[in-house]
Amino acid sequence: MSRKQRKATGAPTPETVSTMVRSRFAPSPSGHLHVGGARTALFCWAYARARGGRFILRIEDTDQKRSSEAATQAFFEDLTWLGIRWDEGPEFDGCGGGEAGPYRQSQRLDLYRRHADQLNAAGAAYPAFETPHMLEAARARARDEGRAYRYDRAALKLDAATIRRYLDEKRPHVVRLKVPDTCQITIPDVVRGETHVSSAELDDFVILKADGYPTYHFAVVIDDELMGVTHVIRGEEHLGNTAKHILLQDALDFRRPIYAHISLIFNPDGSKMSKRERDIRLRREVKRLGLQVPPETGVPTAQPVMPVDQWRRWLADKDQQLDLESARSLAEALKIDLPEIDVEDFRRAGYLPEVMMNYLALLGWSPGGDIEKFDREFLISHFDLDRMIKSPARFDRDKLLAFNLDALQAMSTEEFSDRLRAHCLRYHRDFLDMLGNEKFALFAAANQQRSKTLDDPVRSGRFFVIGDEEVAYEHSKAVTKALTHGDPNGYAHLKAVEPLLKELPHWTIKRLEETLTQYANEHAGGKLGKVAQPLRIAVSGGPVSPAIFDTLAILGRESVINRIRRCLAMRERDTK
Ligand code: GLU
């Protein structure tokens, strides 16, 4: 069967099958990289690595309104953070380069135009001059008459002289593909098997827009061919598009890549994992608190979270989505966490890239057996498309968190400390500066075993860096009980240990442990907790902190004494 004869049968070409694997990830850069996109990139990358092939990154930035250079750079960052490095593509941090570029679609407009001309000349495509207004009216008519809209091919009825005249007048026009009237299009897919679509279901779709930019379908097909892509691994949402791509490949006499459409990612409750979840979470909290438009919002922050107009619009329209910055500030003001959706969210929340890579690989693929935890070398040596899972993948946050905890605990103390420092440098510079270098190693060591993420120590450790007079005492049962129950009660123990701590010859973990243990043996029936818990509350404001000796050692003598005195003074004030 020649390539021409193979038209729309969907059979891969022999040259595709025998050549070296060339896979590609082709994001449209708007916003940050979603975990779904990251998973696609991971599979494309792992497949190329597993087969000794090449992994290409192509930036699909032809939607000028939605794409931005900042988003493109953020995609590069997110991918390299995950350890996904590309052999060909835009250059970034030692990745990229290659012979098949440029790798940004916005720099390939000539190529698309030339191919459109070629199809026009062959009669396989044609210019169409309807204005957006005319098309909208035709769509509205179809809606009113309760039928599906299809382009009526009016442009095909124009005579050659009229078309020539319109073109000479530079009348705005699109280019449409002439879709064969009735042919069966077979979409071969290594994950989903074959799907069949009748060309009668498709109308003559646009391949070149009036502004000279290609549509996604046209650009993707040309680039996959010219870049020698052998494997297209992408989300299942593109399966429907593939019929159009196959028609275009046949019209242009292009090779057919091998397709693998991978399942969507859902939340455990079956809802789609999308950026809308941020707004859903925020709206739930706003509703719970009964917040209104400012100034009556009661949002507990000195800074207005967002302009009143924006707030008003968002409250009024449930479908409105806040931009990431506004969503983050509102969440901060409301003291809630936003669900992580983008790779950057997970990085910010303190997940490790190798854990993300491991967990993402399990969303739609399985190495077999009971193996769930693996590193990149394992993934590269085991990854194959025939172990892909067709059913939708469930994103289980608890499981990811458990993976992260295990990985953090398994690290050496030095590694944990280095990675915590890197995390703080990126997201909590102020915390790092206030804590100071000297205390950092102690702080990291004290937190390792209790941290599920690299962000946990900072979140729970704010009390280490605030002024002694800023410690706010929590009003909870646990606090009241630790301070007031028993005889002697917590306050009495605080009063008794204060001079011991003040006079302690050396402020070291060892000395603190010896002194407080001895005190507990003599005055608290050997129960260290009776002394440790009031101390913890006095210095941190609440009942949770790293081990008490570590906590005191990190804070230093002066702060500890100040905070104990403050706690005792507060009691005297309260009981007056
Ligand atoms: N730019 C498309 C997207 O981000 C790529 C689809 C494809 O891989 O063909 O969804």
PDB file of C-alpha atoms in Angstrom, residues 40 42 51 71 76 82 111 119 147 152 189 201 245 259 277 332 351 365 371 387 394 406 439 470 473 536:
ATOM      1  CA  THR A  40       1.817  14.016  29.206  1.00  0.00           C
ATOM      2  CA  LEU A  42       6.602  12.867  31.350  1.00  0.00           C
ATOM      3  CA  ARG A  51      13.787   3.756  23.340  1.00  0.00           C
ATOM      4  CA  ALA A  71       4.280  31.603  30.574  1.00  0.00           C
ATOM      5  CA  PHE A  76      10.568  25.588  30.901  1.00  0.00           C
ATOM      6  CA  LEU A  82      10.544  17.836  37.268  1.00  0.00           C
ATOM      7  CA  LEU A 111       5.942  27.230   6.580  1.00  0.00           C
ATOM      8  CA  LEU A 119      -3.218  22.624  -0.778  1.00  0.00           C
ATOM      9  CA  ARG A 147     -29.879  21.460  13.615  1.00  0.00           C
ATOM     10  CA  ASP A 152     -22.316  25.489   3.732  1.00  0.00           C
ATOM     11  CA  ASP A 189      -4.286   4.302  18.831  1.00  0.00           C
ATOM     12  CA  GLU A 201     -19.369  14.407  10.643  1.00  0.00           C
ATOM     13  CA  HIS A 245      -5.149  15.506  11.557  1.00  0.00           C
ATOM     14  CA  TYR A 259      -0.879   7.780  18.351  1.00  0.00           C
ATOM     15  CA  GLU A 277     -11.083  24.220  41.863  1.00  0.00           C
ATOM     16  CA  GLU A 332      -3.941  34.038  52.411  1.00  0.00           C
ATOM     17  CA  TYR A 351       6.671  18.501  47.151  1.00  0.00           C
ATOM     18  CA  TRP A 365       0.680   3.748  33.595  1.00  0.00           C
ATOM     19  CA  ILE A 371       5.732  -1.728  42.352  1.00  0.00           C
ATOM     20  CA  ARG A 387       1.304  -0.802  29.963  1.00  0.00           C
ATOM     21  CA  ARG A 394      -7.478   9.367  39.901  1.00  0.00           C
ATOM     22  CA  ASP A 406       8.467   8.846  52.994  1.00  0.00           C
ATOM     23  CA  LYS A 439      20.170  28.186  63.549  1.00  0.00           C
ATOM     24  CA  GLU A 470       4.375  38.852  68.998  1.00  0.00           C
ATOM     25  CA  TYR A 473      -1.456  32.313  72.593  1.00  0.00           C
ATOM     26  CA  ARG A 536       6.137  24.555  74.308  1.00  0.00           C
TER      27      ARG A 536
END
